[in-house]
Amino acid sequence: MKNPALLTVAACLLLHADGSSAHHSFATHYDYDREITVTGVVTDIRLANPHSFFEVDVTVEDGRIETWEIEGNSIPLLARAGITAETFRLGETVTVTGMLSRDPDRTLMFGMLAEKPSGESYHLIRPDWDRPAPSIALVRGASQSSGIRDFAGIWLRVIRDGEMLNKSGDSPLPLNEKGIAARDAYNPLESQYKDCLPLDMPSLLTVPYPVEYRVTDDQVDVYHEYNAVLRQFVTDGMPRPSHETDQYGVSSASVAGNELTIVTDAFPPSSAGLGADFDSFGKGANIPASQHKRLTETYRLLNDRTILELSLILEDPEYMSEPFSTTMIWARQPEGTEIYNFDCDVDIARRSTGNAVVD
């Protein structure tokens, strides 16, 4: 048993309905409608990708010590919230609020807010994460771009109403009978992401991590901070592999005025090729894709080149009854915005995947 002298006198256990969500906290892992608050002493800290983990020893009313496992966000997202390896120290007291595990027998939560006795507080996820961003009026016009170089810079996804991640429900994709059956058969404990496989397209587009466009006169390199994925496109309309592996298919890219169009096919079959369990396509389940998947991305600059809009068309006749189309937007980030390394830790990825609950 750990030393009770290091523990607070009591734990505060509060359950109430106030739904929240966090990136990569799968709907199969945590109950968004129940929050819990515990006060205890930090006994383990592991900042990692794709998630971080903390452990806090808590003394409950009968004097027993409970060790609470607190899952948290990745190193880049925590760093942007002001949390580094020096923020919390072993042996110090913290109060943590988070979403309770769906497993009633586990002392496990996804952390949302951590507070120190000094009054310092840290948001482990964005406090507004379960709400869409304020509405943005999109201004269109022929003078939005003077050429391909205007796409250069760092961009961050703006989550709009209906695009919330981590919420389970019906997928917006027009799945056919085979697609529905595949979605219903999904087992979160067997997710391909437990082995640190990078996200497929279009799931990679949904995450709240910066994307950097590096541009020359005839090439656009798109670097996704999440999973450290670099997609490269020569804008002459000729089909070429866009990545060092075949995971991201064969793409042809072209530029016309303020629009960049990328058409990709020859994707390999994938167990999460149409949607992931945390994104707005999968809605709680990974959805597979076949070798017939095709993705069309058309990007355009709006609002005096401060907004990047994507019109997306997703096709896969093996799992979908018809093509699916949607739009997404990114906001240009200030110069000097830091792009963090994203080395995925397989042990941590498997630990996170193992926190899922299968009904």
CSV table of C-alpha atoms in Angstrom, one decimal:
chain,number,residue,atom,x,y,z
A,1,MET,CA,0.0,0.0,0.0
A,2,LYS,CA,1.2,3.5,-0.8
A,3,ASN,CA,2.1,5.9,2.0
A,4,PRO,CA,-1.2,7.4,3.3
A,5,ALA,CA,0.7,10.4,4.6
A,6,LEU,CA,1.0,11.6,1.0
A,7,LEU,CA,-2.7,11.4,0.4
A,8,THR,CA,-5.4,14.0,0.9
A,9,VAL,CA,-7.9,13.4,3.8
A,10,ALA,CA,-10.8,12.6,1.5
A,11,ALA,CA,-11.9,12.3,-2.1
A,12,CYS,CA,-14.6,14.4,-3.6
A,13,LEU,CA,-16.7,12.3,-5.9
A,14,LEU,CA,-19.2,14.3,-8.0
A,15,LEU,CA,-21.4,12.9,-10.7
A,16,HIS,CA,-23.5,15.2,-12.8
A,17,ALA,CA,-24.8,15.5,-16.3
A,18,ASP,CA,-22.6,18.0,-18.2
A,19,GLY,CA,-21.5,16.4,-21.4
A,20,SER,CA,-18.0,17.0,-22.7
A,21,SER,CA,-15.7,15.4,-25.2
A,22,ALA,CA,-12.0,15.2,-26.0
A,23,HIS,CA,-10.1,14.4,-29.0
A,24,HIS,CA,-9.3,10.7,-29.2
A,25,SER,CA,-11.4,9.9,-26.2
A,26,PHE,CA,-13.6,7.3,-27.9
A,27,ALA,CA,-17.3,7.1,-27.3
A,28,THR,CA,-16.6,3.4,-26.5
A,29,HIS,CA,-14.3,4.4,-23.7
A,30,TYR,CA,-15.9,7.2,-21.6
A,31,ASP,CA,-19.4,8.4,-20.6
A,32,TYR,CA,-19.7,12.0,-21.8
A,33,ASP,CA,-22.8,12.5,-19.5
A,34,ARG,CA,-21.0,11.8,-16.3
A,35,GLU,CA,-18.2,13.8,-14.8
A,36,ILE,CA,-16.1,12.9,-11.8
A,37,THR,CA,-13.8,15.0,-9.6
A,38,VAL,CA,-11.1,13.5,-7.4
A,39,THR,CA,-8.5,15.0,-5.2
A,40,GLY,CA,-5.3,13.0,-4.5
A,41,VAL,CA,-1.5,12.8,-4.9
A,42,VAL,CA,0.2,12.3,-8.2
A,43,THR,CA,2.1,9.0,-8.3
A,44,ASP,CA,2.8,8.6,-12.0
A,45,ILE,CA,3.2,10.9,-15.0
A,46,ARG,CA,3.7,9.8,-18.6
A,47,LEU,CA,3.4,12.4,-21.3
A,48,ALA,CA,3.2,10.6,-24.6
A,49,ASN,CA,1.5,10.4,-28.0
A,50,PRO,CA,-1.2,9.6,-28.9
A,51,HIS,CA,-2.3,10.1,-25.3
A,52,SER,CA,-0.8,10.8,-21.9
A,53,PHE,CA,-1.5,9.1,-18.6
A,54,PHE,CA,-1.4,10.2,-15.0
A,55,GLU,CA,-2.1,8.3,-11.8
A,56,VAL,CA,-3.4,9.9,-8.6
A,57,ASP,CA,-3.8,8.1,-5.3
A,58,VAL,CA,-7.0,9.1,-3.5
A,59,THR,CA,-8.2,8.4,0.0
A,60,VAL,CA,-11.9,7.5,0.1
A,61,GLU,CA,-14.2,7.9,3.1
A,62,ASP,CA,-13.5,4.5,4.6
A,63,GLY,CA,-9.8,5.1,4.5
A,64,ARG,CA,-9.0,2.9,1.6
A,65,ILE,CA,-6.6,4.2,-1.1
A,66,GLU,CA,-7.8,4.2,-4.7
A,67,THR,CA,-5.5,4.7,-7.6
A,68,TRP,CA,-7.2,6.7,-10.3
A,69,GLU,CA,-5.9,6.4,-13.8
A,70,ILE,CA,-6.3,9.6,-15.8
A,71,GLU,CA,-6.0,9.5,-19.5
A,72,GLY,CA,-5.2,12.8,-21.2
A,73,ASN,CA,-4.4,14.3,-24.5
A,74,SER,CA,-1.2,14.1,-26.6
A,75,ILE,CA,2.0,16.0,-25.9
A,76,PRO,CA,1.2,18.8,-28.6
A,77,LEU,CA,-2.3,19.4,-27.3
A,78,LEU,CA,-1.2,19.5,-23.6
A,79,ALA,CA,1.7,21.8,-24.5
A,80,ARG,CA,-0.7,24.2,-26.2
A,81,ALA,CA,-2.7,24.2,-22.9
A,82,GLY,CA,0.5,25.1,-21.0
A,83,ILE,CA,1.2,21.6,-19.7
A,84,THR,CA,4.7,20.2,-19.9
A,85,ALA,CA,6.8,17.6,-18.1
A,86,GLU,CA,7.5,20.2,-15.4
A,87,THR,CA,3.8,21.2,-14.7
A,88,PHE,CA,2.9,18.4,-12.3
A,89,ARG,CA,5.3,16.7,-10.0
A,90,LEU,CA,5.2,13.3,-8.2
A,91,GLY,CA,3.9,13.7,-4.7
A,92,GLU,CA,2.0,16.9,-5.2
A,93,THR,CA,-1.7,17.2,-4.6
A,94,VAL,CA,-4.1,17.8,-7.5
A,95,THR,CA,-7.8,17.9,-8.0
A,96,VAL,CA,-8.8,16.5,-11.4
A,97,THR,CA,-12.2,16.6,-13.1
A,98,GLY,CA,-12.9,14.3,-16.0
A,99,MET,CA,-15.3,12.0,-17.9
A,100,LEU,CA,-15.9,8.7,-16.1
A,101,SER,CA,-15.0,5.4,-17.7
A,102,ARG,CA,-17.9,3.4,-19.1
A,103,ASP,CA,-16.5,0.4,-17.1
A,104,PRO,CA,-18.2,0.8,-13.7
A,105,ASP,CA,-15.5,-1.4,-12.0
A,106,ARG,CA,-12.6,0.8,-13.0
A,107,THR,CA,-11.2,4.0,-11.3
A,108,LEU,CA,-10.5,5.6,-14.7
A,109,MET,CA,-11.4,8.9,-16.3
A,110,PHE,CA,-10.4,11.1,-19.3
A,111,GLY,CA,-9.1,14.2,-17.6
A,112,MET,CA,-10.6,17.6,-18.4
A,113,LEU,CA,-9.4,20.0,-15.7
A,114,ALA,CA,-6.6,19.8,-13.2
A,115,GLU,CA,-6.2,22.2,-10.3
A,116,LYS,CA,-3.5,22.7,-7.7
A,117,PRO,CA,-4.0,23.9,-4.1
A,118,SER,CA,-2.3,27.2,-5.1
A,119,GLY,CA,-5.2,27.9,-7.4
A,120,GLU,CA,-3.4,27.2,-10.7
A,121,SER,CA,-5.6,25.3,-13.1
A,122,TYR,CA,-4.9,23.6,-16.4
A,123,HIS,CA,-7.4,22.5,-19.0
A,124,LEU,CA,-6.5,19.0,-20.1
A,125,ILE,CA,-8.8,19.5,-23.0
A,126,ARG,CA,-10.3,22.7,-24.4
A,127,PRO,CA,-13.1,23.8,-22.2
A,128,ASP,CA,-15.3,24.5,-25.2
A,129,TRP,CA,-14.5,21.2,-27.0
A,130,ASP,CA,-18.1,20.0,-26.9
A,131,ARG,CA,-19.3,23.1,-28.5
A,132,PRO,CA,-18.8,24.3,-32.1
A,133,ALA,CA,-16.8,27.4,-32.9
A,134,PRO,CA,-18.6,30.7,-33.4
A,135,SER,CA,-20.1,31.0,-36.8
A,136,ILE,CA,-17.7,32.4,-39.5
A,137,ALA,CA,-19.2,34.4,-42.4
A,138,LEU,CA,-17.3,33.1,-45.5
A,139,VAL,CA,-16.4,35.8,-48.0
A,140,ARG,CA,-16.0,34.5,-51.5
A,141,GLY,CA,-14.6,36.3,-54.5
A,142,ALA,CA,-12.3,35.9,-57.5
A,143,SER,CA,-9.5,38.0,-55.9
A,144,GLN,CA,-8.9,35.7,-52.9
A,145,SER,CA,-5.6,34.3,-54.2
A,146,SER,CA,-3.0,35.4,-56.7
A,147,GLY,CA,-1.4,32.0,-57.0
A,148,ILE,CA,-0.4,28.7,-55.4
A,149,ARG,CA,2.0,30.3,-53.0
A,150,ASP,CA,-0.9,31.9,-51.1
A,151,PHE,CA,-1.7,28.5,-49.7
A,152,ALA,CA,1.6,28.5,-47.7
A,153,GLY,CA,1.3,28.7,-44.0
A,154,ILE,CA,0.0,26.8,-41.0
A,155,TRP,CA,-3.7,26.1,-40.7
A,156,LEU,CA,-6.0,24.8,-37.9
A,157,ARG,CA,-9.3,23.1,-38.3
A,158,VAL,CA,-12.4,25.0,-37.2
A,159,ILE,CA,-15.0,22.6,-35.7
A,160,ARG,CA,-18.5,23.6,-36.8
A,161,ASP,CA,-21.9,22.5,-35.7
A,162,GLY,CA,-22.5,18.9,-36.7
A,163,GLU,CA,-18.8,18.1,-36.9
A,164,MET,CA,-18.1,17.3,-33.3
A,165,LEU,CA,-15.6,14.5,-32.8
A,166,ASN,CA,-16.0,11.7,-30.3
A,167,LYS,CA,-19.8,11.6,-30.4
A,168,SER,CA,-21.4,8.3,-31.1
A,169,GLY,CA,-24.4,8.1,-33.4
A,170,ASP,CA,-25.4,7.4,-37.0
A,171,SER,CA,-22.7,7.9,-39.5
A,172,PRO,CA,-23.5,10.6,-42.1
A,173,LEU,CA,-22.0,8.4,-44.8
A,174,PRO,CA,-24.6,6.7,-47.1
A,175,LEU,CA,-23.5,3.2,-46.2
A,176,ASN,CA,-24.9,0.3,-48.1
A,177,GLU,CA,-25.8,-3.1,-46.5
A,178,LYS,CA,-22.2,-4.2,-46.4
A,179,GLY,CA,-21.1,-0.9,-44.9
A,180,ILE,CA,-23.7,-1.0,-42.2
A,181,ALA,CA,-22.8,-4.6,-41.3
A,182,ALA,CA,-19.1,-3.7,-41.1
A,183,ARG,CA,-19.8,-0.7,-38.9
A,184,ASP,CA,-22.0,-2.8,-36.6
A,185,ALA,CA,-19.3,-5.5,-36.3
A,186,TYR,CA,-16.7,-3.0,-35.1
A,187,ASN,CA,-14.7,-4.0,-32.0
A,188,PRO,CA,-12.8,-1.1,-30.5
A,189,LEU,CA,-10.4,-3.4,-28.8
A,190,GLU,CA,-9.2,-4.5,-32.2
A,191,SER,CA,-8.8,-1.0,-33.7
A,192,GLN,CA,-5.8,-0.7,-36.1
A,193,TYR,CA,-4.7,2.4,-34.3
A,194,LYS,CA,-3.6,0.4,-31.3
A,195,ASP,CA,-0.4,-0.2,-33.3
A,196,CYS,CA,0.2,3.5,-34.1
A,197,LEU,CA,-0.9,3.2,-37.7
A,198,PRO,CA,-1.4,6.8,-39.0
A,199,LEU,CA,-4.9,7.9,-39.6
A,200,ASP,CA,-6.4,7.2,-43.0
A,201,MET,CA,-7.9,9.8,-45.2
A,202,PRO,CA,-10.3,11.5,-44.7
A,203,SER,CA,-10.0,10.9,-40.9
A,204,LEU,CA,-6.7,12.7,-40.9
A,205,LEU,CA,-8.4,15.9,-42.0
A,206,THR,CA,-10.8,15.9,-38.9
A,207,VAL,CA,-8.3,16.2,-36.1
A,208,PRO,CA,-7.7,19.5,-34.2
A,209,TYR,CA,-3.9,19.6,-35.0
A,210,PRO,CA,-2.1,22.1,-37.2
A,211,VAL,CA,-1.5,21.4,-40.9
A,212,GLU,CA,1.4,23.2,-42.6
A,213,TYR,CA,1.4,23.9,-46.3
A,214,ARG,CA,4.9,24.2,-47.8
A,215,VAL,CA,4.6,25.6,-51.4
A,216,THR,CA,6.8,26.1,-54.4
A,217,ASP,CA,5.7,27.1,-57.9
A,218,ASP,CA,4.8,23.6,-58.9
A,219,GLN,CA,4.5,21.6,-55.7
A,220,VAL,CA,2.4,21.6,-52.5
A,221,ASP,CA,3.7,19.6,-49.5
A,222,VAL,CA,1.1,19.2,-46.8
A,223,TYR,CA,2.5,18.3,-43.3
A,224,HIS,CA,0.0,17.0,-40.8
A,225,GLU,CA,1.3,17.4,-37.2
A,226,TYR,CA,-0.9,14.5,-36.1
A,227,ASN,CA,1.0,11.2,-36.9
A,228,ALA,CA,3.7,13.4,-38.6
A,229,VAL,CA,2.3,12.6,-42.0
A,230,LEU,CA,3.7,14.4,-45.1
A,231,ARG,CA,1.7,14.3,-48.3
A,232,GLN,CA,3.4,15.7,-51.4
A,233,PHE,CA,1.7,16.9,-54.6
A,234,VAL,CA,3.1,18.1,-57.9
A,235,THR,CA,0.5,20.3,-59.4
A,236,ASP,CA,0.8,19.2,-63.0
A,237,GLY,CA,-2.2,16.9,-62.9
A,238,MET,CA,-0.2,13.7,-63.3
A,239,PRO,CA,-1.0,10.8,-60.9
A,240,ARG,CA,1.8,10.1,-58.4
A,241,PRO,CA,2.0,8.5,-54.9
A,242,SER,CA,1.6,11.3,-52.4
A,243,HIS,CA,3.3,9.5,-49.5
A,244,GLU,CA,6.3,7.3,-48.9
A,245,THR,CA,3.9,4.4,-48.2
A,246,ASP,CA,0.9,3.3,-50.2
A,247,GLN,CA,-1.5,4.2,-47.4
A,248,TYR,CA,-2.5,7.5,-49.0
A,249,GLY,CA,-3.0,6.3,-52.5
A,250,VAL,CA,-2.1,7.8,-55.8
A,251,SER,CA,-2.9,11.5,-56.3
A,252,SER,CA,-3.2,14.0,-59.1
A,253,ALA,CA,-3.1,17.7,-58.1
A,254,SER,CA,-3.9,20.9,-60.0
A,255,VAL,CA,-4.3,24.6,-59.3
A,256,ALA,CA,-6.8,26.9,-60.9
A,257,GLY,CA,-7.0,30.5,-59.6
A,258,ASN,CA,-7.7,30.2,-55.8
A,259,GLU,CA,-8.5,26.5,-55.9
A,260,LEU,CA,-6.2,23.5,-55.3
A,261,THR,CA,-7.8,20.2,-56.3
A,262,ILE,CA,-6.4,16.8,-55.3
A,263,VAL,CA,-8.0,13.6,-56.6
A,264,THR,CA,-6.7,10.3,-55.0
A,265,ASP,CA,-7.5,6.7,-55.7
A,266,ALA,CA,-5.6,3.4,-55.6
A,267,PHE,CA,-5.9,3.3,-51.8
A,268,PRO,CA,-5.2,0.0,-50.2
A,269,PRO,CA,-8.1,-1.7,-48.3
A,270,SER,CA,-8.3,-0.5,-44.7
A,271,SER,CA,-10.4,-1.3,-41.7
A,272,ALA,CA,-10.8,2.4,-41.0
A,273,GLY,CA,-10.6,3.8,-44.5
A,274,LEU,CA,-13.9,5.6,-44.5
A,275,GLY,CA,-14.1,6.8,-40.9
A,276,ALA,CA,-12.6,6.4,-37.5
A,277,ASP,CA,-14.5,5.8,-34.2
A,278,PHE,CA,-13.7,9.3,-32.9
A,279,ASP,CA,-14.4,11.3,-36.0
A,280,SER,CA,-17.5,12.8,-37.6
A,281,PHE,CA,-17.5,10.1,-40.3
A,282,GLY,CA,-17.3,7.0,-38.0
A,283,LYS,CA,-19.4,8.4,-35.1
A,284,GLY,CA,-18.3,5.7,-32.7
A,285,ALA,CA,-17.0,3.0,-35.1
A,286,ASN,CA,-14.2,2.4,-37.6
A,287,ILE,CA,-15.7,2.0,-41.0
A,288,PRO,CA,-13.6,0.1,-43.6
A,289,ALA,CA,-12.8,1.0,-47.2
A,290,SER,CA,-12.0,-1.0,-50.2
A,291,GLN,CA,-9.5,-0.5,-53.0
A,292,HIS,CA,-12.2,1.3,-54.9
A,293,LYS,CA,-12.2,4.3,-52.6
A,294,ARG,CA,-11.7,7.7,-54.2
A,295,LEU,CA,-11.3,11.0,-52.5
A,296,THR,CA,-11.6,14.4,-54.1
A,297,GLU,CA,-10.3,17.4,-52.2
A,298,THR,CA,-10.9,20.9,-53.5
A,299,TYR,CA,-9.4,23.7,-51.4
A,300,ARG,CA,-10.0,27.4,-51.9
A,301,LEU,CA,-8.9,30.5,-50.0
A,302,LEU,CA,-11.5,32.8,-48.6
A,303,ASN,CA,-11.8,35.8,-46.3
A,304,ASP,CA,-8.7,37.6,-47.6
A,305,ARG,CA,-6.8,34.4,-47.5
A,306,THR,CA,-7.3,33.8,-43.8
A,307,ILE,CA,-9.7,30.8,-44.3
A,308,LEU,CA,-9.1,27.6,-46.2
A,309,GLU,CA,-12.2,25.9,-47.2
A,310,LEU,CA,-12.3,22.2,-48.3
A,311,SER,CA,-15.1,20.7,-50.5
A,312,LEU,CA,-14.7,16.9,-50.1
A,313,ILE,CA,-16.2,14.1,-52.1
A,314,LEU,CA,-15.8,10.5,-50.8
A,315,GLU,CA,-16.6,7.5,-52.9
A,316,ASP,CA,-16.5,3.7,-52.3
A,317,PRO,CA,-19.1,1.6,-54.1
A,318,GLU,CA,-18.2,-1.5,-52.0
A,319,TYR,CA,-19.4,0.1,-48.7
A,320,MET,CA,-21.4,3.2,-49.8
A,321,SER,CA,-24.6,3.4,-51.8
A,322,GLU,CA,-23.6,6.8,-53.3
A,323,PRO,CA,-20.8,9.4,-53.0
A,324,PHE,CA,-20.7,11.6,-49.9
A,325,SER,CA,-19.8,15.3,-49.9
A,326,THR,CA,-19.2,17.8,-47.2
A,327,THR,CA,-17.1,20.9,-46.4
A,328,MET,CA,-14.6,21.8,-43.8
A,329,ILE,CA,-12.7,25.0,-43.0
A,330,TRP,CA,-9.3,25.8,-41.5
A,331,ALA,CA,-8.1,29.1,-40.0
A,332,ARG,CA,-4.7,30.6,-40.8
A,333,GLN,CA,-2.5,30.5,-37.8
A,334,PRO,CA,0.0,33.3,-36.8
A,335,GLU,CA,3.6,33.1,-38.1
A,336,GLY,CA,5.8,31.2,-35.6
A,337,THR,CA,3.1,28.8,-34.6
A,338,GLU,CA,5.0,25.7,-33.4
A,339,ILE,CA,4.6,22.3,-35.0
A,340,TYR,CA,5.5,19.6,-32.5
A,341,ASN,CA,7.0,16.2,-33.1
A,342,PHE,CA,4.5,13.4,-32.9
A,343,ASP,CA,6.3,10.1,-32.2
A,344,CYS,CA,3.6,7.6,-31.4
A,345,ASP,CA,4.3,5.3,-28.4
A,346,VAL,CA,2.9,1.8,-29.2
A,347,ASP,CA,2.6,0.8,-25.6
A,348,ILE,CA,0.6,3.9,-24.8
A,349,ALA,CA,-1.6,3.5,-27.9
A,350,ARG,CA,-2.4,-0.1,-26.8
A,351,ARG,CA,-3.1,1.1,-23.2
A,352,SER,CA,-5.5,3.6,-24.5
A,353,THR,CA,-7.2,1.2,-26.9
A,354,GLY,CA,-7.5,-1.3,-24.0
A,355,ASN,CA,-9.6,1.2,-22.0
A,356,ALA,CA,-12.5,0.7,-24.4
A,357,VAL,CA,-15.7,-1.1,-23.2
A,358,VAL,CA,-17.4,-3.6,-25.5
A,359,ASP,CA,-21.1,-4.0,-24.9
